[in-house]
Coordinates of N, CA and C in Angstrom, one line a residue:
M1 N 0.5 1.9 -15.7 CA 0.4 3.2 -14.9 C 0.5 3.3 -13.5
S2 N 1.3 4.4 -12.4 CA 2.4 4.1 -11.4 C 1.3 5.0 -10.2
G3 N 1.0 4.3 -9.4 CA 0.2 5.6 -8.1 C 1.0 5.6 -6.8
M4 N 2.5 5.1 -6.9 CA 2.6 4.9 -6.2 C 4.7 5.8 -6.3
L5 N 4.8 6.6 -4.9 CA 6.5 6.7 -5.3 C 6.9 5.7 -4.9
P6 N 8.4 5.9 -5.7 CA 9.5 5.3 -5.5 C 9.6 5.3 -4.3
Y7 N 10.2 3.0 -4.2 CA 10.2 2.9 -3.1 C 9.3 3.2 -1.7
Q8 N 8.2 4.1 -2.0 CA 7.2 3.9 -0.5 C 6.1 2.6 -0.3
P9 N 6.7 1.6 -0.5 CA 6.5 0.8 0.3 C 7.6 0.1 1.1
V10 N 8.1 0.0 0.6 CA 9.9 -0.1 1.8 C 9.9 1.8 2.7
V11 N 9.5 2.6 2.3 CA 9.7 3.8 2.8 C 9.2 3.4 4.4
D12 N 7.8 2.8 4.1 CA 6.8 3.3 5.1 C 7.3 1.7 5.7
M13 N 7.6 1.0 5.4 CA 8.5 -0.5 6.4 C 9.5 0.0 7.4
L14 N 10.4 0.6 6.5 CA 11.4 1.7 6.8 C 11.2 2.1 8.5
N15 N 10.2 3.6 8.4 CA 9.7 4.2 9.4 C 9.2 3.4 9.8
E16 N 8.5 3.1 9.8 CA 7.4 2.0 11.3 C 8.7 1.2 11.7
H17 N 9.8 0.9 11.6 CA 10.3 0.6 12.6 C 11.3 1.3 13.0
L18 N 11.9 1.9 11.9 CA 13.3 3.4 12.8 C 12.2 4.3 13.6
L19 N 11.0 4.5 13.4 CA 10.3 5.3 14.4 C 10.0 5.2 16.4
P20 N 9.8 4.6 16.4 CA 9.5 4.6 18.6 C 10.6 3.7 18.4
R21 N 12.7 3.5 18.1 CA 13.3 3.4 19.0 C 14.4 3.9 18.5
S22 N 15.5 3.5 20.2 CA 16.2 4.7 20.1 C 17.5 4.5 18.8
A23 N 18.8 5.1 19.0 CA 20.4 5.1 18.5 C 20.8 4.1 18.9
E24 N 21.4 3.1 20.2 CA 21.7 2.3 20.6 C 20.1 1.4 19.7
Q25 N 19.1 0.5 19.5 CA 18.5 0.1 19.1 C 18.9 -1.0 17.6
L26 N 19.2 0.7 17.6 CA 19.1 0.5 15.8 C 20.5 0.4 15.4
R27 N 21.5 0.5 16.3 CA 22.7 1.6 16.1 C 23.9 -0.6 15.5
P28 N 23.0 -1.5 15.8 CA 23.6 -2.3 15.8 C 22.7 -2.8 14.1
L29 N 21.2 -2.5 14.1 CA 20.5 -3.2 12.4 C 21.4 -2.4 11.5
L30 N 21.9 -1.5 12.0 CA 21.9 -0.9 10.3 C 23.5 -1.1 10.2
G31 N 24.1 -0.9 11.2 CA 25.9 -1.0 11.1 C 26.4 -0.4 10.3
N32 N 27.1 -0.7 9.8 CA 27.7 0.7 8.1 C 26.7 1.4 7.7
H33 N 25.7 0.7 7.3 CA 25.2 1.2 7.1 C 24.1 2.8 6.5
A34 N 23.9 3.0 7.9 CA 23.6 4.3 8.6 C 23.5 6.3 6.8
V35 N 24.4 5.8 6.8 CA 24.8 7.1 6.3 C 23.7 6.5 4.5
D36 N 23.6 5.3 3.8 CA 22.5 4.5 2.6 C 21.5 5.3 3.0
L37 N 20.9 5.0 4.4 CA 19.8 4.9 4.5 C 19.3 6.4 4.5
A38 N 20.1 7.1 5.0 CA 20.1 8.4 4.8 C 19.6 9.0 3.6
R39 N 19.8 8.8 3.1 CA 19.5 9.5 1.7 C 18.8 8.9 1.2
L40 N 17.6 8.0 1.5 CA 16.3 7.7 1.6 C 15.6 7.9 2.1
L41 N 16.2 8.3 4.1 CA 15.2 7.9 4.8 C 15.5 10.0 6.2
P42 N 15.4 10.2 5.9 CA 15.3 11.4 6.9 C 15.3 11.7 8.3
I43 N 14.3 10.2 8.7 CA 14.1 9.6 10.5 C 16.6 10.0 10.6
V44 N 16.8 9.1 10.3 CA 18.5 7.9 10.3 C 19.1 9.3 10.7
H45 N 18.4 10.7 9.7 CA 19.9 11.9 10.7 C 18.9 12.3 12.1
A46 N 17.4 12.4 12.2 CA 17.2 12.4 13.4 C 17.5 11.5 14.5
K47 N 18.0 10.0 14.4 CA 18.0 10.0 14.7 C 20.2 9.0 15.4
F48 N 20.2 10.1 14.3 CA 21.4 10.3 14.0 C 22.5 11.3 13.9
P49 N 21.8 12.3 14.5 CA 22.4 14.0 14.5 C 23.7 13.9 14.2
D50 N 25.0 13.2 14.9 CA 26.6 13.7 14.0 C 26.6 12.5 12.8
L51 N 26.2 11.8 11.7 CA 26.5 11.6 11.3 C 26.9 12.0 10.4
S52 N 27.6 12.1 9.8 CA 28.4 12.1 8.1 C 28.1 12.9 7.0
P53 N 27.6 13.7 6.4 CA 27.4 13.4 4.9 C 27.5 12.9 4.4
S54 N 26.9 12.4 3.0 CA 27.0 11.6 2.8 C 27.5 12.4 1.0
Q55 N 28.9 11.4 0.5 CA 29.6 11.7 -1.0 C 29.2 11.5 -1.6
S56 N 28.8 12.3 -3.1 CA 28.5 12.1 -4.2 C 29.0 10.9 -4.9
L57 N 29.0 10.0 -5.0 CA 30.0 9.0 -5.6 C 29.1 7.8 -6.2
G58 N 28.0 9.3 -7.3 CA 27.1 8.9 -8.5 C 26.2 8.1 -8.6
L59 N 25.1 7.9 -9.6 CA 24.3 7.8 -8.8 C 24.1 5.7 -9.0
E60 N 24.3 4.8 -10.6 CA 24.6 3.3 -10.1 C 25.2 3.0 -8.4
V61 N 26.5 4.0 -7.8 CA 27.1 3.6 -7.2 C 25.4 3.0 -5.9
E62 N 25.4 4.9 -5.9 CA 24.0 5.4 -4.6 C 23.4 3.9 -5.0
R63 N 22.8 3.7 -5.8 CA 21.3 2.9 -5.7 C 22.1 1.7 -5.6
R64 N 23.1 1.1 -5.9 CA 23.5 0.4 -5.2 C 24.1 -0.2 -3.2
N65 N 24.2 1.0 -2.9 CA 24.5 1.2 -1.7 C 23.8 1.2 -0.3
L66 N 22.4 1.9 -1.0 CA 21.3 2.3 -0.7 C 20.3 0.7 -1.0
Y67 N 20.6 -0.7 -2.1 CA 19.4 -1.7 -1.9 C 20.9 -2.7 -0.4
N68 N 21.8 -2.3 -0.8 CA 22.5 -3.2 0.0 C 21.8 -2.8 1.7
A69 N 22.1 -1.7 1.9 CA 21.5 -0.7 3.0 C 20.7 -1.8 4.1
V70 N 19.4 -1.6 2.3 CA 17.7 -1.7 3.3 C 18.4 -3.5 3.4
A71 N 18.5 -4.5 1.8 CA 18.6 -5.3 3.1 C 19.6 -6.4 3.8
S72 N 19.6 -5.3 4.0 CA 21.2 -5.2 5.6 C 20.4 -5.5 6.6
Y73 N 20.0 -4.3 6.5 CA 18.9 -3.5 7.8 C 17.9 -4.9 7.8
F74 N 16.7 -5.6 6.5 CA 16.4 -6.6 6.9 C 16.1 -7.2 7.3
N75 N 17.1 -8.3 7.1 CA 17.7 -9.4 7.0 C 18.6 -9.7 9.0
A76 N 19.0 -8.0 9.2 CA 20.0 -8.9 10.4 C 17.9 -8.0 11.7
I77 N 17.1 -7.8 10.9 CA 16.0 -7.6 11.3 C 15.5 -9.8 11.8
A78 N 15.5 -10.4 11.2 CA 15.2 -11.5 9.9 C 16.2 -12.5 11.2
S79 N 17.3 -11.4 11.4 CA 18.5 -12.9 12.1 C 17.6 -13.1 13.6
T80 N 17.4 -12.2 14.6 CA 17.0 -12.3 15.8 C 15.6 -12.4 15.6
S81 N 14.6 -12.3 15.4 CA 13.0 -12.8 15.2 C 12.9 -12.5 14.3
P82 N 11.3 -13.4 14.3 CA 10.5 -13.4 12.5 C 10.2 -12.2 12.7
L83 N 10.0 -12.3 10.4 CA 10.5 -10.7 10.6 C 9.4 -11.3 8.8
V84 N 7.7 -11.2 8.6 CA 7.2 -10.6 7.7 C 7.2 -8.9 7.1
L85 N 7.3 -8.9 5.9 CA 7.3 -8.1 5.2 C 6.0 -8.4 4.4
I86 N 5.6 -7.3 3.9 CA 3.4 -7.4 3.1 C 3.6 -6.3 2.4
F87 N 3.7 -6.8 1.1 CA 4.2 -5.1 0.5 C 2.4 -5.3 -0.8
D88 N 1.9 -4.1 -0.3 CA 0.2 -4.5 -0.9 C 0.1 -3.6 -1.8
D89 N -0.5 -3.7 -3.4 CA -1.4 -3.4 -3.8 C 0.2 -2.8 -4.9
L90 N 0.8 -4.1 -4.6 CA 2.2 -3.6 -5.6 C 2.0 -3.4 -8.0
Q91 N 0.4 -3.7 -7.3 CA 0.1 -3.5 -9.6 C 0.1 -1.8 -9.4
W92 N 0.6 -1.3 -8.7 CA 0.6 0.1 -8.3 C 1.3 0.6 -8.5
A93 N 3.3 -0.3 -7.8 CA 3.6 0.1 -8.0 C 4.7 0.3 -8.4
D94 N 6.1 1.8 -9.4 CA 6.9 2.2 -9.7 C 7.9 0.5 -10.1
T95 N 8.5 1.2 -11.6 CA 9.2 0.8 -11.7 C 10.5 0.0 -10.7
A96 N 11.4 1.7 -10.5 CA 12.3 1.6 -8.9 C 11.8 1.0 -7.9
T97 N 10.6 1.0 -7.4 CA 10.6 -0.2 -6.1 C 10.0 -1.9 -6.1
M98 N 9.9 -2.3 -7.9 CA 10.1 -3.5 -8.3 C 12.0 -4.0 -8.6
Q99 N 12.6 -3.1 -8.2 CA 13.9 -3.3 -8.9 C 14.0 -3.5 -7.5
L100 N 14.3 -2.4 -6.6 CA 14.2 -2.6 -5.4 C 13.8 -4.3 -4.6
L101 N 13.4 -4.4 -5.0 CA 12.1 -5.3 -4.3 C 12.9 -7.1 -4.7
S102 N 12.7 -7.2 -6.2 CA 13.7 -8.1 -7.3 C 14.9 -7.9 -6.0
Y103 N 15.4 -7.2 -6.0 CA 17.2 -7.4 -5.8 C 17.3 -7.9 -3.9
L104 N 16.4 -7.1 -3.4 CA 16.0 -7.8 -1.6 C 14.8 -9.8 -2.1
L105 N 14.6 -9.6 -3.0 CA 14.5 -11.4 -2.7 C 15.0 -12.1 -3.5
M106 N 16.6 -11.3 -4.8 CA 17.9 -12.2 -4.6 C 18.5 -12.9 -3.5
Q107 N 18.7 -11.1 -2.6 CA 19.4 -11.4 -1.6 C 18.9 -12.4 -0.8
S108 N 17.0 -12.3 0.1 CA 16.5 -13.1 0.4 C 17.5 -15.3 0.3
A109 N 17.2 -15.2 -0.7 CA 18.1 -16.2 -1.4 C 18.7 -17.2 -1.0
S110 N 19.9 -15.8 -1.7 CA 21.1 -16.6 -1.2 C 21.6 -16.7 0.0
I111 N 21.1 -16.0 0.7 CA 21.5 -16.4 1.5 C 20.7 -17.0 3.1
A112 N 19.4 -17.4 2.2 CA 18.5 -18.8 3.3 C 19.1 -19.5 2.1
S113 N 19.7 -20.1 1.5 CA 20.8 -21.1 1.1 C 21.6 -21.9 1.2
Q114 N 22.5 -20.3 2.9 CA 23.4 -20.8 3.5 C 22.8 -20.9 4.6
G115 N 21.7 -21.6 5.0 CA 21.2 -21.8 6.5 C 20.0 -20.9 7.8
N116 N 20.8 -19.7 6.9 CA 20.6 -18.1 7.7 C 18.9 -18.4 8.0
T117 N 18.5 -17.3 8.7 CA 16.7 -17.1 9.2 C 16.7 -15.3 7.8
V118 N 15.5 -15.4 6.6 CA 15.6 -14.5 6.3 C 14.1 -14.2 6.0
P119 N 13.4 -13.1 6.0 CA 12.3 -12.3 5.8 C 11.4 -13.2 5.0
L120 N 9.7 -13.1 5.4 CA 8.9 -13.7 4.3 C 8.5 -12.8 4.3
F121 N 9.0 -12.5 2.3 CA 7.7 -11.7 1.9 C 6.7 -12.2 1.0
L122 N 6.0 -11.4 1.2 CA 4.5 -11.3 1.1 C 3.6 -10.2 0.3
L123 N 3.4 -10.6 -1.9 CA 3.6 -9.5 -2.7 C 2.0 -9.7 -2.8
L124 N 1.3 -8.6 -2.4 CA -0.1 -8.2 -2.7 C -0.5 -7.5 -4.2
Y125 N -1.4 -8.2 -5.0 CA -1.6 -7.1 -5.8 C -3.0 -8.0 -7.0
R126 N -3.3 -7.2 -7.6 CA -4.8 -7.1 -8.2 C -3.8 -8.5 -10.1
P127 N -4.6 -9.7 -10.3 CA -4.4 -10.0 -11.6 C -4.9 -9.3 -12.4
D128 N -5.3 -8.6 -12.7 CA -6.5 -7.9 -13.5 C -6.2 -6.4 -13.5
E129 N -5.1 -6.3 -13.4 CA -4.9 -4.7 -13.1 C -2.9 -5.1 -13.5
V130 N -2.5 -6.0 -13.9 CA -1.0 -6.2 -14.5 C -0.7 -7.4 -16.0
G131 N -0.5 -6.2 -16.3 CA -0.8 -5.9 -18.0 C 0.4 -6.8 -18.4
E132 N 0.8 -7.0 -19.5 CA 1.9 -7.9 -19.9 C 3.5 -7.1 -20.1
T133 N 3.3 -5.4 -19.9 CA 4.9 -4.3 -19.8 C 4.4 -3.7 -18.1
H134 N 4.0 -4.6 -17.4 CA 4.2 -4.3 -16.0 C 5.6 -4.8 -15.0
P135 N 6.1 -3.8 -14.3 CA 7.2 -4.4 -13.9 C 7.0 -5.4 -12.8
L136 N 5.4 -5.6 -12.4 CA 4.8 -6.6 -11.8 C 5.8 -8.4 -12.1
R137 N 4.9 -8.3 -13.0 CA 5.0 -9.1 -13.9 C 6.2 -10.3 -14.5
N138 N 7.4 -9.7 -14.7 CA 8.7 -9.8 -14.7 C 9.2 -10.7 -13.5
L139 N 8.8 -10.0 -11.9 CA 9.8 -10.2 -11.1 C 8.9 -11.8 -10.7
L140 N 7.3 -11.2 -10.7 CA 7.0 -12.7 -10.6 C 7.6 -13.9 -11.4
L141 N 7.1 -13.4 -12.7 CA 6.9 -15.0 -13.0 C 9.2 -15.6 -13.1
A142 N 9.8 -14.6 -13.1 CA 12.0 -15.5 -12.4 C 11.1 -16.2 -10.8
Q143 N 10.6 -15.5 -10.4 CA 10.3 -16.2 -9.4 C 9.6 -17.3 -8.6
L144 N 8.6 -16.9 -9.7 CA 8.1 -19.0 -10.3 C 8.3 -19.7 -11.0
R145 N 9.6 -18.9 -11.5 CA 10.4 -20.3 -11.6 C 11.1 -20.9 -10.8
T146 N 11.9 -20.4 -10.3 CA 12.9 -20.8 -9.1 C 12.5 -21.5 -8.4
G147 N 11.2 -21.5 -7.8 CA 10.7 -22.4 -7.5 C 10.5 -21.8 -5.9
Q148 N 11.5 -21.2 -5.5 CA 10.9 -20.1 -4.5 C 10.0 -19.4 -3.9
A149 N 9.3 -19.6 -4.6 CA 7.7 -18.4 -4.0 C 6.5 -19.6 -5.0
Q150 N 5.4 -18.9 -4.1 CA 4.2 -19.9 -4.1 C 3.3 -18.5 -4.2
E151 N 2.2 -18.9 -5.0 CA 1.0 -18.6 -6.0 C -0.2 -18.6 -5.3
M152 N -1.1 -18.2 -4.0 CA -2.1 -17.6 -4.1 C -3.0 -17.0 -5.1
R153 N -4.0 -17.4 -5.1 CA -5.1 -16.7 -5.8 C -6.0 -17.0 -4.9
L154 N -7.0 -15.6 -4.8 CA -8.3 -15.5 -3.6 C -9.7 -14.5 -4.4
K155 N -10.0 -15.7 -4.3 CA -11.8 -15.5 -5.6 C -12.7 -14.9 -4.6
R156 N -13.0 -14.4 -5.3 CA -14.6 -13.7 -4.7 C -15.2 -14.9 -4.3
L157 N -16.2 -13.9 -3.0 CA -16.7 -14.0 -2.1 C -18.3 -14.5 -2.8
K158 N -19.0 -16.1 -2.5 CA -20.0 -16.3 -2.3 C -21.3 -15.8 -1.5
E159 N -22.2 -15.0 -2.2 CA -23.2 -14.3 -1.0 C -23.3 -15.4 0.4
D160 N -23.5 -16.3 0.0 CA -23.4 -16.7 1.5 C -22.0 -16.6 2.8
E161 N -21.0 -16.7 1.9 CA -19.8 -15.7 2.9 C -19.4 -15.0 2.5
V162 N -20.2 -13.9 1.8 CA -20.2 -12.5 2.2 C -21.1 -12.6 3.4
Q163 N -22.2 -13.3 3.6 CA -23.1 -12.9 4.7 C -22.3 -13.8 6.7
Q164 N -20.6 -15.4 6.3 CA -20.7 -15.3 7.2 C -19.9 -14.1 7.9
L165 N -18.9 -13.0 6.4 CA -17.7 -12.0 6.6 C -18.5 -11.3 7.4
L166 N -19.9 -10.4 7.0 CA -20.6 -9.9 8.0 C -20.2 -10.0 9.2
M167 N -21.2 -11.4 9.4 CA -21.4 -11.8 10.8 C -20.1 -11.7 11.9
Q168 N -19.6 -12.2 10.8 CA -17.8 -12.1 11.9 C -17.8 -10.4 12.2
M169 N -18.0 -9.4 11.5 CA -17.5 -8.4 11.6 C -18.6 -7.5 12.5
A170 N -20.0 -8.2 12.8 CA -20.9 -7.2 13.5 C -21.3 -8.1 15.0
G171 N -20.8 -9.5 15.0 CA -20.6 -9.9 16.1 C -22.2 -10.8 16.5
H172 N -22.8 -10.9 15.4 CA -24.2 -11.3 15.0 C -25.3 -12.3 14.3
M173 N -26.3 -12.2 13.9 CA -27.3 -12.8 12.8 C -27.5 -11.5 12.3
V174 N -27.0 -11.4 11.0 CA -26.7 -10.4 9.1 C -27.9 -11.0 9.0
G175 N -28.8 -10.0 8.6 CA -30.1 -9.8 7.6 C -29.4 -10.3 6.1
T176 N -30.5 -11.4 5.4 CA -30.6 -12.1 5.1 C -30.6 -10.8 3.3
P177 N -31.2 -9.3 4.1 CA -32.0 -8.9 2.4 C -30.8 -7.5 2.7
F178 N -29.8 -7.1 3.8 CA -28.8 -5.9 4.1 C -27.9 -6.7 3.0
T179 N -26.9 -8.8 4.3 CA -26.7 -8.7 2.9 C -27.2 -9.1 1.4
E180 N -27.8 -9.4 1.1 CA -28.0 -9.4 -0.5 C -27.3 -8.3 -0.7
E181 N -28.0 -6.5 -0.4 CA -27.8 -5.5 -0.5 C -26.1 -5.5 -1.2
I182 N -25.4 -6.0 -0.3 CA -23.9 -5.8 -0.2 C -23.3 -6.1 -1.3
Y183 N -23.8 -7.7 -1.0 CA -23.6 -8.3 -2.2 C -23.6 -7.9 -3.3
K184 N -24.4 -7.4 -4.0 CA -24.9 -7.1 -4.6 C -23.9 -5.6 -5.7
Y185 N -24.0 -4.6 -4.9 CA -22.9 -3.4 -4.6 C -21.1 -3.8 -5.1
T186 N -21.3 -5.3 -4.6 CA -19.6 -5.2 -4.0 C -19.0 -6.2 -4.8
E187 N -20.2 -7.3 -5.7 CA -20.1 -8.7 -6.1 C -18.8 -9.3 -5.0
G188 N -18.7 -9.7 -4.1 CA -18.7 -9.9 -3.6 C -16.6 -10.2 -3.6
N189 N -17.1 -8.3 -3.2 CA -15.1 -8.1 -3.4 C -15.1 -8.1 -2.2
P190 N -13.7 -8.6 -1.2 CA -13.9 -8.2 0.1 C -12.7 -7.2 0.4
F191 N -12.1 -6.2 0.2 CA -12.0 -5.5 0.2 C -12.9 -4.1 -0.2
F192 N -14.2 -3.9 -1.3 CA -15.1 -3.3 -1.1 C -16.0 -3.5 0.2
I193 N -16.1 -4.8 0.1 CA -16.9 -5.1 1.2 C -16.9 -3.7 2.5
G194 N -15.6 -4.5 2.7 CA -15.1 -3.6 4.4 C -14.5 -2.1 4.3
E195 N -14.7 -1.4 3.0 CA -14.5 -0.7 2.8 C -15.6 0.1 2.4
T196 N -16.8 -0.2 1.6 CA -18.0 -0.1 2.2 C -19.0 -0.1 3.5
I197 N -18.6 -1.2 4.3 CA -19.2 -1.4 5.5 C -18.4 -0.2 6.8
R198 N -17.1 0.0 6.2 CA -16.9 1.6 7.1 C -17.0 2.3 7.2
A199 N -17.8 2.2 5.1 CA -18.9 4.0 5.5 C -19.7 4.7 5.3
L200 N -20.0 3.4 5.5 CA -21.8 2.9 5.7 C -21.8 3.4 7.1
V201 N -21.0 2.8 8.0 CA -21.0 3.9 10.0 C -20.4 4.4 9.9
E202 N -19.5 5.2 9.4 CA -18.9 6.7 9.4 C -20.0 7.5 9.3
D203 N -20.2 6.9 7.9 CA -21.6 8.7 7.7 C -23.5 7.9 8.3
G204 N -22.8 6.8 9.1 CA -24.3 7.0 9.9 C -25.2 6.0 9.9
K205 N -24.6 5.4 8.3 CA -26.4 5.1 7.7 C -26.4 3.4 8.7
V206 N -25.3 2.8 9.5 CA -25.2 2.0 10.1 C -24.4 2.3 11.9
K207 N -25.8 1.4 12.0 CA -25.3 2.0 13.5 C -25.0 1.0 14.5
K208 N -24.5 0.8 16.0 CA -24.5 -0.3 16.8 C -25.3 0.4 17.7
I209 N -26.3 0.0 17.9 CA -27.7 -0.2 18.9 C -27.6 -1.0 19.8
G210 N -27.1 -0.8 20.8 CA -26.6 -1.8 22.2 C -25.3 -3.0 21.9
E211 N -26.2 -4.6 20.9 CA -25.1 -5.4 20.5 C -25.1 -5.7 19.1
R212 N -26.3 -4.6 18.7 CA -26.8 -4.8 17.4 C -26.2 -4.1 16.3
W213 N -26.2 -4.3 15.0 CA -26.3 -3.3 14.2 C -28.0 -2.5 13.6
Q214 N -27.7 -1.5 13.3 CA -29.3 -1.1 12.6 C -28.5 0.0 11.3
T215 N -29.7 -0.4 10.5 CA -29.8 -0.1 9.1 C -30.2 1.1 9.6
M216 N -29.5 2.0 9.0 CA -30.5 4.3 9.0 C -30.8 4.7 8.0
V217 N -31.4 4.3 7.0 CA -31.4 4.8 5.6 C -32.1 3.0 4.5
A218 N -32.9 3.7 3.8 CA -33.9 3.1 3.3 C -32.8 1.8 2.1
L219 N -32.2 0.4 1.7 CA -31.0 -1.0 1.7 C -31.5 0.6 -0.1
E220 N -32.5 0.8 -0.2 CA -31.3 0.8 -1.9 C -30.9 2.4 -2.4
D221 N -31.1 2.9 -1.3 CA -30.3 4.8 -0.7 C -28.9 3.8 -0.4
L222 N -28.1 2.9 -0.5 CA -26.7 2.2 -0.5 C -26.2 2.6 -0.5
E223 N -24.9 3.3 -0.9 CA -23.9 3.5 -2.3 C -22.1 3.6 -2.2
L224 N -21.9 3.1 -2.9 CA -20.2 2.8 -2.5 C -19.7 3.9 -2.3
P225 N -18.7 3.4 -1.3 CA -17.7 5.3 -0.5 C -16.5 5.2 -1.2
Q226 N -16.3 6.3 -1.0 CA -14.8 7.0 -2.6 C -13.7 6.4 -2.3
S227 N -13.8 5.3 -1.6 CA -12.4 4.9 -1.6 C -12.7 3.4 -2.5
V228 N -14.1 3.3 -3.2 CA -14.1 1.7 -3.9 C -13.9 2.5 -5.0
R229 N -15.0 3.4 -5.4 CA -14.9 4.3 -6.4 C -13.6 4.7 -7.4
L230 N -12.3 4.7 -6.6 CA -11.5 5.4 -6.8 C -10.7 4.0 -7.4
V231 N -10.7 2.9 -6.6 CA -10.5 1.8 -7.6 C -11.1 1.3 -8.9
I232 N -12.2 1.4 -8.5 CA -12.9 0.8 -10.1 C -12.9 2.5 -10.8
E233 N -12.1 3.4 -10.6 CA -12.0 4.7 -11.2 C -10.4 3.6 -12.3
R234 N -9.3 4.1 -11.5 CA -8.1 3.2 -11.4 C -8.5 2.1 -13.2
R235 N -9.0 1.6 -12.2 CA -9.3 0.1 -13.9 C -9.9 0.4 -14.5
L236 N -10.1 1.6 -15.2 CA -11.1 1.8 -15.8 C -10.0 2.7 -17.0
L237 N -8.8 3.8 -16.4 CA -8.3 3.8 -16.7 C -7.7 3.3 -17.8
N238 N -7.0 2.0 -16.9 CA -6.4 1.2 -18.0 C -7.1 0.3 -18.9
L239 N -8.1 0.3 -19.4 CA -9.5 0.1 -20.5 C -8.7 1.1 -21.7
S240 N -9.4 0.3 -22.7 CA -9.0 1.3 -23.9 C -9.9 2.3 -24.4
P241 N -10.1 3.7 -24.7 CA -10.7 4.1 -24.8 C -12.1 3.5 -25.5
E242 N -12.3 2.9 -26.4 CA -13.6 1.1 -27.1 C -13.5 1.1 -26.2
C243 N -13.1 0.2 -25.1 CA -13.9 -0.5 -23.8 C -14.5 0.2 -23.0
R244 N -13.8 1.4 -22.7 CA -14.6 2.2 -21.8 C -15.7 2.7 -22.2
V245 N -16.1 3.8 -24.3 CA -16.8 3.6 -24.1 C -18.4 2.5 -24.3
T246 N -18.0 1.3 -24.8 CA -18.4 0.3 -24.4 C -19.3 0.5 -22.8
L247 N -18.4 0.1 -22.2 CA -19.5 0.0 -20.6 C -19.7 1.5 -20.5
A248 N -19.4 2.3 -21.1 CA -20.8 3.7 -20.4 C -21.9 3.2 -21.3
Y249 N -22.2 2.9 -22.8 CA -22.3 2.5 -22.9 C -24.1 1.2 -22.3
A250 N -23.1 0.5 -21.4 CA -24.0 -1.0 -20.7 C -24.5 -0.4 -18.5
S251 N -24.3 0.4 -18.6 CA -24.4 1.0 -18.1 C -25.7 2.0 -17.7
L252 N -25.9 2.5 -18.8 CA -27.3 2.1 -19.2 C -28.1 1.5 -19.1
L253 N -27.9 0.9 -19.4 CA -28.8 -0.9 -19.3 C -29.4 -1.2 -18.0
G254 N -27.7 -1.0 -17.2 CA -27.6 -1.1 -15.4 C -27.8 -2.9 -15.6
R255 N -27.7 -3.9 -14.5 CA -27.8 -4.8 -14.5 C -28.4 -6.2 -15.3
Q256 N -29.7 -6.1 -15.5 CA -30.3 -7.0 -16.4 C -29.3 -7.2 -17.9
L257 N -28.5 -6.1 -18.2 CA -28.1 -6.4 -18.9 C -27.8 -8.2 -19.6

């Protein structure tokens, strides 16, 4: 199941870097690739109004030129200052994004072998949402086989670790009942914890009075925010119909199951 537009993570990165910079600052980074990047990024035309319109070269040639343009741009930045490229939620990425990412990794490995500085790639994903046929799986296996990648798996937080996280967010000691309730709802998932606290604050269920957090509703009335529900719904959609039926029955029995 894909939840991203083609090349979306790369488009977001490039737009963020291009937007605040002038044409004079961008020209040495773009080199001869401005026309190719303009196929993907309308902002390039906005920065360079006199840019000649691109000619149709066929899908395969245009794709290869685009890959070269993106790789060249990132490598040009990395040659002057450290660059970290963070690809988040890759479990939702489409095949086109995976193909471009694979090319970027291959190009970086080749350039690094010559002693040049290249970007650091951080690929973030949820393993339980990357099945056997997911395009990310082959990319990860290929990178691990070359020895050029390291895999780090983040475990769910224990209840005492959840309390430590909440204390860091609040800036003061957080009561055990509140910690227990957050732990029960989120099961130690850091993303769920952050989204839940953010939603509680936005909904006025948790307020900062003076220098301390105060809950404005009974703890048993806390609910998971919509952002967390959407993540759970995505996971359920990846299950077989039989598994979803089983979970529906299990939900009626509650946590005592």
